[in-house]
Each structure stands twice: as C-alpha cells, then as structure tokens.
JSON list of C-alpha atoms in Angstrom, two decimals:
[
{"chain": "H", "resi": 1137, "resn": "ALA", "atom": "CA", "xyz": [-11.27, -7.75, -25.04]},
{"chain": "H", "resi": 1138, "resn": "PHE", "atom": "CA", "xyz": [-9.17, -4.72, -21.95]},
{"chain": "H", "resi": 1139, "resn": "THR", "atom": "CA", "xyz": [-12.80, -5.43, -19.79]},
{"chain": "H", "resi": 1140, "resn": "GLN", "atom": "CA", "xyz": [-12.61, -9.21, -20.13]},
{"chain": "H", "resi": 1141, "resn": "SER", "atom": "CA", "xyz": [-8.81, -9.03, -19.26]},
{"chain": "H", "resi": 1142, "resn": "VAL", "atom": "CA", "xyz": [-8.96, -6.47, -16.60]},
{"chain": "H", "resi": 1143, "resn": "GLY", "atom": "CA", "xyz": [-12.17, -8.68, -15.06]},
{"chain": "H", "resi": 1144, "resn": "THR", "atom": "CA", "xyz": [-10.01, -11.82, -15.17]},
{"chain": "H", "resi": 1145, "resn": "LEU", "atom": "CA", "xyz": [-6.85, -10.27, -13.25]},
{"chain": "H", "resi": 1146, "resn": "LEU", "atom": "CA", "xyz": [-9.39, -8.53, -10.87]},
{"chain": "H", "resi": 1147, "resn": "ASP", "atom": "CA", "xyz": [-11.17, -12.56, -10.34]},
{"chain": "H", "resi": 1148, "resn": "ASN", "atom": "CA", "xyz": [-7.39, -13.97, -9.42]},
{"chain": "H", "resi": 1149, "resn": "CYS", "atom": "CA", "xyz": [-6.94, -11.11, -6.97]},
{"chain": "H", "resi": 1150, "resn": "LYS", "atom": "CA", "xyz": [-9.93, -11.65, -5.18]},
{"chain": "H", "resi": 1151, "resn": "ASP", "atom": "CA", "xyz": [-9.49, -15.85, -5.62]},
{"chain": "H", "resi": 1152, "resn": "ILE", "atom": "CA", "xyz": [-6.61, -15.80, -3.97]},
{"chain": "H", "resi": 1153, "resn": "GLY", "atom": "CA", "xyz": [-7.54, -13.42, -0.87]},
{"chain": "H", "resi": 1154, "resn": "LEU", "atom": "CA", "xyz": [-6.30, -9.84, -1.88]},
{"chain": "H", "resi": 1155, "resn": "ASN", "atom": "CA", "xyz": [-8.85, -6.65, -1.40]},
{"chain": "H", "resi": 1156, "resn": "ARG", "atom": "CA", "xyz": [-6.80, -4.23, -3.00]},
{"chain": "H", "resi": 1157, "resn": "VAL", "atom": "CA", "xyz": [-5.35, -3.44, -6.53]},
{"chain": "H", "resi": 1158, "resn": "ILE", "atom": "CA", "xyz": [-2.46, -0.70, -7.18]},
{"chain": "H", "resi": 1159, "resn": "VAL", "atom": "CA", "xyz": [-2.81, 0.50, -10.97]},
{"chain": "H", "resi": 1160, "resn": "GLN", "atom": "CA", "xyz": [0.06, 2.43, -12.35]},
{"chain": "H", "resi": 1161, "resn": "VAL", "atom": "CA", "xyz": [-1.41, 5.25, -13.83]},
{"chain": "H", "resi": 1162, "resn": "ARG", "atom": "CA", "xyz": [1.64, 7.56, -14.73]},
{"chain": "H", "resi": 1163, "resn": "PRO", "atom": "CA", "xyz": [4.52, 5.74, -16.26]},
{"chain": "H", "resi": 1164, "resn": "PHE", "atom": "CA", "xyz": [6.59, 8.27, -18.04]},
{"chain": "H", "resi": 1165, "resn": "ALA", "atom": "CA", "xyz": [4.82, 11.77, -17.59]},
{"chain": "H", "resi": 1166, "resn": "ASP", "atom": "CA", "xyz": [1.76, 10.22, -19.14]},
{"chain": "H", "resi": 1167, "resn": "ALA", "atom": "CA", "xyz": [-1.41, 8.80, -18.60]},
{"chain": "H", "resi": 1168, "resn": "ILE", "atom": "CA", "xyz": [-3.41, 5.51, -18.81]},
{"chain": "H", "resi": 1169, "resn": "TYR", "atom": "CA", "xyz": [-6.71, 7.46, -18.39]},
{"chain": "H", "resi": 1170, "resn": "LYS", "atom": "CA", "xyz": [-8.61, 10.16, -20.23]},
{"chain": "H", "resi": 1171, "resn": "THR", "atom": "CA", "xyz": [-7.18, 13.92, -19.65]},
{"chain": "H", "resi": 1172, "resn": "ASP", "atom": "CA", "xyz": [-6.10, 16.72, -21.57]},
{"chain": "H", "resi": 1173, "resn": "LYS", "atom": "CA", "xyz": [-2.84, 17.08, -18.97]},
{"chain": "H", "resi": 1174, "resn": "PHE", "atom": "CA", "xyz": [-0.54, 14.59, -19.88]},
{"chain": "H", "resi": 1175, "resn": "PRO", "atom": "CA", "xyz": [-0.12, 11.92, -23.13]},
{"chain": "H", "resi": 1176, "resn": "TRP", "atom": "CA", "xyz": [-1.56, 8.73, -23.57]},
{"chain": "H", "resi": 1177, "resn": "SER", "atom": "CA", "xyz": [1.01, 5.88, -22.18]},
{"chain": "H", "resi": 1178, "resn": "HIS", "atom": "CA", "xyz": [2.52, 3.95, -24.63]},
{"chain": "H", "resi": 1179, "resn": "ILE", "atom": "CA", "xyz": [1.94, 1.09, -22.63]},
{"chain": "H", "resi": 1180, "resn": "ILE", "atom": "CA", "xyz": [-1.78, 1.40, -23.58]},
{"chain": "H", "resi": 1181, "resn": "THR", "atom": "CA", "xyz": [-1.01, 1.44, -27.26]},
{"chain": "H", "resi": 1182, "resn": "GLY", "atom": "CA", "xyz": [2.84, 1.18, -27.98]},
{"chain": "H", "resi": 1183, "resn": "VAL", "atom": "CA", "xyz": [2.99, 4.48, -28.87]},
{"chain": "H", "resi": 1184, "resn": "GLN", "atom": "CA", "xyz": [2.68, 7.59, -26.70]},
{"chain": "H", "resi": 1185, "resn": "GLY", "atom": "CA", "xyz": [0.24, 9.61, -27.63]},
{"chain": "H", "resi": 1186, "resn": "LYS", "atom": "CA", "xyz": [-2.43, 8.04, -29.44]},
{"chain": "H", "resi": 1187, "resn": "ASP", "atom": "CA", "xyz": [-5.57, 7.63, -27.94]},
{"chain": "H", "resi": 1188, "resn": "PRO", "atom": "CA", "xyz": [-6.93, 3.84, -27.25]},
{"chain": "H", "resi": 1189, "resn": "GLY", "atom": "CA", "xyz": [-10.18, 4.57, -27.70]},
{"chain": "H", "resi": 1190, "resn": "TYR", "atom": "CA", "xyz": [-11.50, 3.88, -24.06]},
{"chain": "H", "resi": 1191, "resn": "ASP", "atom": "CA", "xyz": [-10.66, 4.50, -20.76]},
{"chain": "H", "resi": 1192, "resn": "PRO", "atom": "CA", "xyz": [-8.43, 1.97, -19.21]},
{"chain": "H", "resi": 1193, "resn": "PHE", "atom": "CA", "xyz": [-8.66, 3.05, -15.57]},
{"chain": "H", "resi": 1194, "resn": "ALA", "atom": "CA", "xyz": [-12.03, 4.06, -15.64]},
{"chain": "H", "resi": 1195, "resn": "ILE", "atom": "CA", "xyz": [-12.81, 0.13, -16.45]},
{"chain": "H", "resi": 1196, "resn": "PHE", "atom": "CA", "xyz": [-9.83, -0.78, -13.74]},
{"chain": "H", "resi": 1197, "resn": "VAL", "atom": "CA", "xyz": [-12.06, 1.38, -11.31]},
{"chain": "H", "resi": 1198, "resn": "SER", "atom": "CA", "xyz": [-15.21, -0.11, -12.05]},
{"chain": "H", "resi": 1199, "resn": "GLU", "atom": "CA", "xyz": [-14.37, -3.79, -12.00]},
{"chain": "H", "resi": 1200, "resn": "ALA", "atom": "CA", "xyz": [-12.47, -3.85, -8.80]},
{"chain": "H", "resi": 1201, "resn": "HIS", "atom": "CA", "xyz": [-15.13, -1.98, -7.33]},
{"chain": "H", "resi": 1202, "resn": "ALA", "atom": "CA", "xyz": [-17.73, -4.36, -8.85]},
{"chain": "H", "resi": 1203, "resn": "ARG", "atom": "CA", "xyz": [-15.88, -7.70, -6.49]},
{"chain": "H", "resi": 1204, "resn": "GLY", "atom": "CA", "xyz": [-15.75, -5.68, -3.45]},
{"chain": "H", "resi": 1205, "resn": "LEU", "atom": "CA", "xyz": [-11.72, -4.93, -4.38]},
{"chain": "H", "resi": 1206, "resn": "ALA", "atom": "CA", "xyz": [-10.24, -1.05, -3.25]},
{"chain": "H", "resi": 1207, "resn": "ILE", "atom": "CA", "xyz": [-8.04, 0.19, -5.77]},
{"chain": "H", "resi": 1208, "resn": "GLU", "atom": "CA", "xyz": [-5.25, 2.76, -5.68]},
{"chain": "H", "resi": 1209, "resn": "ALA", "atom": "CA", "xyz": [-4.03, 4.68, -8.48]},
{"chain": "H", "resi": 1210, "resn": "TRP", "atom": "CA", "xyz": [0.09, 4.48, -8.35]},
{"chain": "H", "resi": 1211, "resn": "PHE", "atom": "CA", "xyz": [2.30, 7.24, -9.77]},
{"chain": "H", "resi": 1212, "resn": "ASN", "atom": "CA", "xyz": [5.98, 7.55, -10.75]},
{"chain": "H", "resi": 1213, "resn": "PRO", "atom": "CA", "xyz": [6.56, 11.20, -9.75]},
{"chain": "H", "resi": 1214, "resn": "TYR", "atom": "CA", "xyz": [9.79, 11.93, -11.74]},
{"chain": "H", "resi": 1215, "resn": "ARG", "atom": "CA", "xyz": [10.24, 9.72, -14.47]},
{"chain": "H", "resi": 1216, "resn": "ILE", "atom": "CA", "xyz": [9.91, 10.58, -18.34]},
{"chain": "H", "resi": 1217, "resn": "ARG", "atom": "CA", "xyz": [12.04, 8.29, -19.51]},
{"chain": "H", "resi": 1218, "resn": "LEU", "atom": "CA", "xyz": [14.01, 5.26, -18.46]},
{"chain": "H", "resi": 1219, "resn": "ASN", "atom": "CA", "xyz": [16.49, 4.73, -21.58]},
{"chain": "H", "resi": 1220, "resn": "GLY", "atom": "CA", "xyz": [16.17, 5.66, -25.75]},
{"chain": "H", "resi": 1221, "resn": "LYS", "atom": "CA", "xyz": [13.37, 2.75, -26.26]},
{"chain": "H", "resi": 1222, "resn": "THR", "atom": "CA", "xyz": [11.38, 2.95, -22.89]},
{"chain": "H", "resi": 1223, "resn": "PRO", "atom": "CA", "xyz": [8.97, 5.10, -24.25]},
{"chain": "H", "resi": 1224, "resn": "GLU", "atom": "CA", "xyz": [10.60, 4.76, -27.72]},
{"chain": "H", "resi": 1225, "resn": "THR", "atom": "CA", "xyz": [9.58, 8.18, -29.07]},
{"chain": "H", "resi": 1226, "resn": "LEU", "atom": "CA", "xyz": [7.65, 10.74, -26.45]},
{"chain": "H", "resi": 1227, "resn": "ALA", "atom": "CA", "xyz": [4.86, 12.70, -27.62]},
{"chain": "H", "resi": 1228, "resn": "ASP", "atom": "CA", "xyz": [4.26, 16.39, -29.02]},
{"chain": "H", "resi": 1229, "resn": "ASN", "atom": "CA", "xyz": [2.53, 17.29, -25.61]},
{"chain": "H", "resi": 1230, "resn": "SER", "atom": "CA", "xyz": [5.23, 14.98, -23.45]},
{"chain": "H", "resi": 1231, "resn": "ILE", "atom": "CA", "xyz": [6.56, 17.71, -20.64]},
{"chain": "H", "resi": 1232, "resn": "ALA", "atom": "CA", "xyz": [9.65, 16.74, -22.15]},
{"chain": "H", "resi": 1233, "resn": "THR", "atom": "CA", "xyz": [9.03, 19.39, -25.60]},
{"chain": "H", "resi": 1234, "resn": "GLN", "atom": "CA", "xyz": [6.47, 21.70, -23.37]},
{"chain": "H", "resi": 1235, "resn": "HIS", "atom": "CA", "xyz": [9.19, 22.67, -20.53]},
{"chain": "H", "resi": 1236, "resn": "PRO", "atom": "CA", "xyz": [12.42, 21.46, -21.31]},
{"chain": "H", "resi": 1237, "resn": "GLU", "atom": "CA", "xyz": [13.67, 23.40, -18.92]},
{"chain": "H", "resi": 1238, "resn": "TRP", "atom": "CA", "xyz": [12.23, 20.90, -15.93]},
{"chain": "H", "resi": 1239, "resn": "VAL", "atom": "CA", "xyz": [14.09, 18.19, -17.69]},
{"chain": "H", "resi": 1240, "resn": "LYS", "atom": "CA", "xyz": [17.26, 16.35, -16.76]},
{"chain": "H", "resi": 1241, "resn": "THR", "atom": "CA", "xyz": [19.21, 13.42, -18.42]},
{"chain": "H", "resi": 1242, "resn": "VAL", "atom": "CA", "xyz": [20.89, 10.89, -16.79]},
{"chain": "H", "resi": 1243, "resn": "GLY", "atom": "CA", "xyz": [22.35, 8.25, -19.73]},
{"chain": "H", "resi": 1244, "resn": "ASP", "atom": "CA", "xyz": [19.60, 7.74, -22.60]},
{"chain": "H", "resi": 1245, "resn": "GLY", "atom": "CA", "xyz": [16.64, 8.81, -19.61]},
{"chain": "H", "resi": 1246, "resn": "MET", "atom": "CA", "xyz": [15.00, 11.64, -18.82]},
{"chain": "H", "resi": 1247, "resn": "TYR", "atom": "CA", "xyz": [13.32, 13.12, -15.27]},
{"chain": "H", "resi": 1248, "resn": "LEU", "atom": "CA", "xyz": [11.84, 16.17, -13.78]},
{"chain": "H", "resi": 1249, "resn": "ASN", "atom": "CA", "xyz": [13.56, 17.94, -11.84]},
{"chain": "H", "resi": 1250, "resn": "PRO", "atom": "CA", "xyz": [13.26, 17.38, -8.38]},
{"chain": "H", "resi": 1251, "resn": "ALA", "atom": "CA", "xyz": [14.30, 20.65, -7.05]},
{"chain": "H", "resi": 1252, "resn": "SER", "atom": "CA", "xyz": [11.40, 22.34, -9.17]},
{"chain": "H", "resi": 1253, "resn": "ALA", "atom": "CA", "xyz": [8.82, 23.91, -7.76]},
{"chain": "H", "resi": 1254, "resn": "ALA", "atom": "CA", "xyz": [7.32, 23.88, -11.09]},
{"chain": "H", "resi": 1255, "resn": "VAL", "atom": "CA", "xyz": [8.04, 20.92, -11.22]},
{"chain": "H", "resi": 1256, "resn": "ARG", "atom": "CA", "xyz": [5.97, 19.90, -7.60]},
{"chain": "H", "resi": 1257, "resn": "ALA", "atom": "CA", "xyz": [3.22, 21.53, -8.59]},
{"chain": "H", "resi": 1258, "resn": "TYR", "atom": "CA", "xyz": [2.74, 19.83, -12.24]},
{"chain": "H", "resi": 1259, "resn": "ILE", "atom": "CA", "xyz": [3.00, 16.37, -10.21]},
{"chain": "H", "resi": 1260, "resn": "ILE", "atom": "CA", "xyz": [0.53, 17.00, -7.73]},
{"chain": "H", "resi": 1261, "resn": "ASP", "atom": "CA", "xyz": [-1.83, 18.90, -10.04]},
{"chain": "H", "resi": 1262, "resn": "GLY", "atom": "CA", "xyz": [-1.69, 15.45, -12.04]},
{"chain": "H", "resi": 1263, "resn": "VAL", "atom": "CA", "xyz": [-2.50, 13.27, -9.16]},
{"chain": "H", "resi": 1264, "resn": "CYS", "atom": "CA", "xyz": [-5.33, 15.56, -7.66]},
{"chain": "H", "resi": 1265, "resn": "GLU", "atom": "CA", "xyz": [-7.01, 15.62, -11.25]},
{"chain": "H", "resi": 1266, "resn": "VAL", "atom": "CA", "xyz": [-7.16, 11.77, -10.61]},
{"chain": "H", "resi": 1267, "resn": "VAL", "atom": "CA", "xyz": [-8.33, 11.86, -6.61]},
{"chain": "H", "resi": 1268, "resn": "GLN", "atom": "CA", "xyz": [-11.03, 14.25, -8.09]},
{"chain": "H", "resi": 1269, "resn": "ASN", "atom": "CA", "xyz": [-12.09, 12.55, -11.30]},
{"chain": "H", "resi": 1270, "resn": "TYR", "atom": "CA", "xyz": [-11.90, 8.91, -10.37]},
{"chain": "H", "resi": 1271, "resn": "ASP", "atom": "CA", "xyz": [-13.66, 6.84, -7.47]},
{"chain": "H", "resi": 1272, "resn": "ILE", "atom": "CA", "xyz": [-9.95, 5.87, -6.23]},
{"chain": "H", "resi": 1273, "resn": "ASP", "atom": "CA", "xyz": [-9.82, 4.44, -2.57]},
{"chain": "H", "resi": 1274, "resn": "GLY", "atom": "CA", "xyz": [-5.60, 6.24, -2.86]},
{"chain": "H", "resi": 1275, "resn": "VAL", "atom": "CA", "xyz": [-3.00, 7.10, -4.10]},
{"chain": "H", "resi": 1276, "resn": "GLN", "atom": "CA", "xyz": [0.76, 5.30, -4.23]},
{"chain": "H", "resi": 1277, "resn": "PHE", "atom": "CA", "xyz": [4.04, 6.47, -5.49]},
{"chain": "H", "resi": 1278, "resn": "ASP", "atom": "CA", "xyz": [6.43, 4.35, -7.23]},
{"chain": "H", "resi": 1279, "resn": "ASP", "atom": "CA", "xyz": [9.79, 4.60, -5.44]},
{"chain": "H", "resi": 1280, "resn": "TYR", "atom": "CA", "xyz": [11.64, 6.31, -8.51]},
{"chain": "H", "resi": 1281, "resn": "PHE", "atom": "CA", "xyz": [13.19, 9.75, -7.11]},
{"chain": "H", "resi": 1282, "resn": "TYR", "atom": "CA", "xyz": [16.47, 10.80, -8.10]},
{"chain": "H", "resi": 1283, "resn": "PRO", "atom": "CA", "xyz": [17.63, 8.71, -10.16]},
{"chain": "H", "resi": 1284, "resn": "THR", "atom": "CA", "xyz": [21.33, 9.50, -9.78]},
{"chain": "H", "resi": 1285, "resn": "THR", "atom": "CA", "xyz": [24.17, 10.49, -6.88]},
{"chain": "H", "resi": 1286, "resn": "ASN", "atom": "CA", "xyz": [26.22, 11.87, -9.44]},
{"chain": "H", "resi": 1287, "resn": "ALA", "atom": "CA", "xyz": [26.35, 16.27, -7.92]},
{"chain": "H", "resi": 1288, "resn": "ASP", "atom": "CA", "xyz": [26.29, 16.89, -11.80]},
{"chain": "H", "resi": 1289, "resn": "PHE", "atom": "CA", "xyz": [22.91, 16.00, -11.79]},
{"chain": "H", "resi": 1290, "resn": "ASP", "atom": "CA", "xyz": [21.45, 19.52, -10.30]},
{"chain": "H", "resi": 1291, "resn": "ALA", "atom": "CA", "xyz": [24.78, 21.46, -9.69]},
{"chain": "H", "resi": 1292, "resn": "ALA", "atom": "CA", "xyz": [23.56, 25.04, -10.76]},
{"chain": "H", "resi": 1293, "resn": "GLU", "atom": "CA", "xyz": [20.34, 24.47, -8.26]},
{"chain": "H", "resi": 1294, "resn": "PHE", "atom": "CA", "xyz": [22.27, 23.08, -5.35]},
{"chain": "H", "resi": 1295, "resn": "ALA", "atom": "CA", "xyz": [24.94, 26.48, -5.96]},
{"chain": "H", "resi": 1296, "resn": "ALA", "atom": "CA", "xyz": [21.85, 28.62, -6.14]},
{"chain": "H", "resi": 1297, "resn": "GLU", "atom": "CA", "xyz": [19.52, 26.75, -3.53]},
{"chain": "H", "resi": 1298, "resn": "GLY", "atom": "CA", "xyz": [21.70, 24.78, -1.26]},
{"chain": "H", "resi": 1299, "resn": "LYS", "atom": "CA", "xyz": [21.10, 27.08, 1.90]},
{"chain": "H", "resi": 1300, "resn": "GLY", "atom": "CA", "xyz": [25.07, 25.54, 3.76]},
{"chain": "H", "resi": 1301, "resn": "ASN", "atom": "CA", "xyz": [23.10, 21.91, 3.52]},
{"chain": "H", "resi": 1302, "resn": "THR", "atom": "CA", "xyz": [25.07, 19.33, 1.79]},
{"chain": "H", "resi": 1303, "resn": "LEU", "atom": "CA", "xyz": [24.19, 17.43, -0.91]},
{"chain": "H", "resi": 1304, "resn": "ALA", "atom": "CA", "xyz": [22.24, 14.93, -0.13]},
{"chain": "H", "resi": 1305, "resn": "GLU", "atom": "CA", "xyz": [20.17, 17.00, 2.61]},
{"chain": "H", "resi": 1306, "resn": "TRP", "atom": "CA", "xyz": [19.29, 19.10, -0.12]},
{"chain": "H", "resi": 1307, "resn": "ARG", "atom": "CA", "xyz": [18.18, 16.48, -2.34]},
{"chain": "H", "resi": 1308, "resn": "ARG", "atom": "CA", "xyz": [16.33, 14.83, 0.63]},
{"chain": "H", "resi": 1309, "resn": "GLU", "atom": "CA", "xyz": [14.45, 17.46, 1.56]},
{"chain": "H", "resi": 1310, "resn": "ASN", "atom": "CA", "xyz": [13.19, 18.51, -2.29]},
{"chain": "H", "resi": 1311, "resn": "VAL", "atom": "CA", "xyz": [11.53, 15.60, -2.20]},
{"chain": "H", "resi": 1312, "resn": "ASN", "atom": "CA", "xyz": [10.38, 15.71, 1.49]},
{"chain": "H", "resi": 1313, "resn": "THR", "atom": "CA", "xyz": [8.66, 18.55, 0.02]},
{"chain": "H", "resi": 1314, "resn": "LEU", "atom": "CA", "xyz": [7.02, 16.59, -2.76]},
{"chain": "H", "resi": 1315, "resn": "VAL", "atom": "CA", "xyz": [5.40, 14.26, -0.41]},
{"chain": "H", "resi": 1316, "resn": "LYS", "atom": "CA", "xyz": [4.12, 16.28, 2.57]},
{"chain": "H", "resi": 1317, "resn": "GLU", "atom": "CA", "xyz": [3.12, 18.73, -0.57]},
{"chain": "H", "resi": 1318, "resn": "THR", "atom": "CA", "xyz": [1.72, 15.76, -2.05]},
{"chain": "H", "resi": 1319, "resn": "TYR", "atom": "CA", "xyz": [-0.10, 14.49, 0.56]},
{"chain": "H", "resi": 1320, "resn": "ALA", "atom": "CA", "xyz": [-1.75, 17.80, 1.45]},
{"chain": "H", "resi": 1321, "resn": "ALA", "atom": "CA", "xyz": [-3.55, 18.04, -1.50]},
{"chain": "H", "resi": 1322, "resn": "ILE", "atom": "CA", "xyz": [-5.04, 14.66, -1.27]},
{"chain": "H", "resi": 1323, "resn": "LYS", "atom": "CA", "xyz": [-6.49, 15.22, 2.23]},
{"chain": "H", "resi": 1324, "resn": "ALA", "atom": "CA", "xyz": [-7.15, 18.39, 1.33]},
{"chain": "H", "resi": 1325, "resn": "LEU", "atom": "CA", "xyz": [-9.83, 16.89, -1.59]},
{"chain": "H", "resi": 1326, "resn": "ARG", "atom": "CA", "xyz": [-11.22, 13.53, 0.11]},
{"chain": "H", "resi": 1327, "resn": "PRO", "atom": "CA", "xyz": [-9.21, 13.35, 3.65]},
{"chain": "H", "resi": 1328, "resn": "GLU", "atom": "CA", "xyz": [-10.44, 9.30, 3.62]},
{"chain": "H", "resi": 1329, "resn": "LEU", "atom": "CA", "xyz": [-8.25, 8.24, 0.79]},
{"chain": "H", "resi": 1330, "resn": "VAL", "atom": "CA", "xyz": [-4.63, 7.00, 1.65]},
{"chain": "H", "resi": 1331, "resn": "PHE", "atom": "CA", "xyz": [-1.56, 8.17, 0.66]},
{"chain": "H", "resi": 1332, "resn": "GLY", "atom": "CA", "xyz": [1.47, 5.17, 0.85]},
{"chain": "H", "resi": 1333, "resn": "ILE", "atom": "CA", "xyz": [4.84, 4.58, -1.29]},
{"chain": "H", "resi": 1334, "resn": "SER", "atom": "CA", "xyz": [6.29, 1.67, -1.96]},
{"chain": "H", "resi": 1335, "resn": "PRO", "atom": "CA", "xyz": [10.18, 2.33, -1.54]},
{"chain": "H", "resi": 1336, "resn": "GLN", "atom": "CA", "xyz": [12.75, -0.08, -2.52]},
{"chain": "H", "resi": 1337, "resn": "GLY", "atom": "CA", "xyz": [13.27, -2.80, 0.61]},
{"chain": "H", "resi": 1338, "resn": "ASN", "atom": "CA", "xyz": [17.18, -1.35, 1.69]},
{"chain": "H", "resi": 1339, "resn": "ASN", "atom": "CA", "xyz": [16.35, 1.50, 3.03]},
{"chain": "H", "resi": 1340, "resn": "ASP", "atom": "CA", "xyz": [19.60, 2.55, 3.28]},
{"chain": "H", "resi": 1341, "resn": "ASN", "atom": "CA", "xyz": [19.65, 2.79, -0.62]},
{"chain": "H", "resi": 1342, "resn": "ASN", "atom": "CA", "xyz": [16.25, 4.75, -0.43]},
{"chain": "H", "resi": 1343, "resn": "TYR", "atom": "CA", "xyz": [18.46, 7.20, 2.30]},
{"chain": "H", "resi": 1344, "resn": "ASN", "atom": "CA", "xyz": [22.02, 7.60, 0.51]},
{"chain": "H", "resi": 1345, "resn": "GLU", "atom": "CA", "xyz": [21.19, 6.91, -3.36]},
{"chain": "H", "resi": 1346, "resn": "GLN", "atom": "CA", "xyz": [17.40, 8.13, -4.09]},
{"chain": "H", "resi": 1347, "resn": "TYR", "atom": "CA", "xyz": [17.23, 10.76, -0.85]},
{"chain": "H", "resi": 1348, "resn": "SER", "atom": "CA", "xyz": [13.90, 9.54, 0.38]},
{"chain": "H", "resi": 1349, "resn": "ASP", "atom": "CA", "xyz": [13.25, 9.51, 3.89]},
{"chain": "H", "resi": 1350, "resn": "VAL", "atom": "CA", "xyz": [11.14, 7.45, 4.39]},
{"chain": "H", "resi": 1351, "resn": "ARG", "atom": "CA", "xyz": [12.30, 6.82, 8.30]},
{"chain": "H", "resi": 1352, "resn": "LEU", "atom": "CA", "xyz": [10.97, 10.46, 9.27]},
{"chain": "H", "resi": 1353, "resn": "TRP", "atom": "CA", "xyz": [8.28, 10.51, 6.84]},
{"chain": "H", "resi": 1354, "resn": "LEU", "atom": "CA", "xyz": [6.87, 7.00, 8.94]},
{"chain": "H", "resi": 1355, "resn": "GLN", "atom": "CA", "xyz": [7.81, 8.76, 11.96]},
{"chain": "H", "resi": 1356, "resn": "THR", "atom": "CA", "xyz": [6.66, 12.34, 11.26]},
{"chain": "H", "resi": 1357, "resn": "PRO", "atom": "CA", "xyz": [2.58, 13.02, 10.73]},
{"chain": "H", "resi": 1358, "resn": "GLY", "atom": "CA", "xyz": [1.37, 15.09, 7.56]},
{"chain": "H", "resi": 1359, "resn": "TYR", "atom": "CA", "xyz": [3.39, 13.00, 4.84]},
{"chain": "H", "resi": 1360, "resn": "VAL", "atom": "CA", "xyz": [2.37, 9.23, 4.39]},
{"chain": "H", "resi": 1361, "resn": "ASP", "atom": "CA", "xyz": [-0.49, 7.14, 5.52]},
{"chain": "H", "resi": 1362, "resn": "TYR", "atom": "CA", "xyz": [1.18, 4.03, 5.08]},
{"chain": "H", "resi": 1363, "resn": "VAL", "atom": "CA", "xyz": [4.61, 2.76, 3.21]},
{"chain": "H", "resi": 1364, "resn": "MET", "atom": "CA", "xyz": [5.20, -0.63, 1.14]},
{"chain": "H", "resi": 1365, "resn": "PRO", "atom": "CA", "xyz": [8.17, -2.27, 0.53]},
{"chain": "H", "resi": 1366, "resn": "GLN", "atom": "CA", "xyz": [9.08, -3.61, -2.80]},
{"chain": "H", "resi": 1367, "resn": "LEU", "atom": "CA", "xyz": [10.74, -6.77, -1.91]}
]
C-alpha cells in the first residue's frame, strides 16, 4: 500500500513537470529509513522506534528513479522534539536519552546543541550514512537552525567559547561550521551530489533569529550548491 501511494504521488509529480523530489528522512533525530543509528520515525507508524517492517525511503528512491525523477534526502539537523506531542513519546534509543548533555530545551521542544562539536559529528555521520547507502542525488537541510534568540539557551557555552564575539556572531559561526563540514563530508564521499538548504524566505529572520548566514553560504565556495527558500 505504501509503494502504491508513493507511486501515485510521484506520478503526479512527473505529470505536472517536476524533475526532482525532496523527501524528509530525519524529522526529529529519527529516521524513515533502515538504520541502527537512529530510532524509526513516528511519522511512519505513529510511534517513534516502531519498525514498520519495510524501508520507506528505499521505496521512494526506487520509485523516483524508475520515473526519471531525481531525489534528495531532507534532514532537520537539530530538532528532536517540536513540543510535548510531536513526537508524543521518544524512543529508548533517542539521542535525548543516549546523550542528554547534547540536548537543549525551548519550552516543550528539544534540540541538539549547535555549539557542540560532538553534535556536529553526530549529524554529519547520519548524513553520510544515507549518502553511502542510498542512490540519492542530493542532500538538503531544513530551515530549523537555532530555535530561539534567548541568551539563556546556551549561556554557559557562550561564556566559555565566545572568544570576544557577540552572541549572534558566535551562534552564526556554529551553524556555518556545521554547514561547511557537512558539505565537505558529502563531497568527499560522492562529489556529484548536490547539497542545498531551504531557509525561510525572510533573510533578516534567517540571519537574526535563526543565526543562519545565507548570504555567506551563497557568496563563499564550500558551503552549499544551492539555496531554495521556503516561501
């Protein structure tokens, strides 16, 4: 039934003239593909960690290429939990349980700490796994970077590592480092793949509220191949 549904969706994409589809593979530090590194996403079964018994992303890749459509894997880099209900329950092997020291909270939301080198390695390792194991044509990052402008979010890390920068400058550099290191890791494995980011359409908000320096990424080689604003 899933394969049939995906086929119908991709037929519609082809019929309206699209040439590429972008599929979310990591919504909440989880996966819609087979992996030992992340829990199964609740998006598939309704319960995070529950094995659906098949590989949803493998089906997407196969069905897209059968129709001549390119396919990219879309990652949300930092988000673990949007609120108390999404996902409602975290799996036992969620990173929030395995490495609580990597996690920051905003209200009922949970996010990986962008200032952590260990977090960057964890995110990039997850991207590389998909790049190596699936015949994808590209990787895209969602627009969720820093979830708040509140200085309390990472005050201790900033005090230790700020090195004379403003909080905003330091946060932007943390995101820049992730983007640059992700780009390099993808290109080292499969240089033909594209790496893009889909920031929100308001670039002032990107820069000042989410600390994503889209202008720098576009102007400087080694960050992204493209930007596709979510309008």
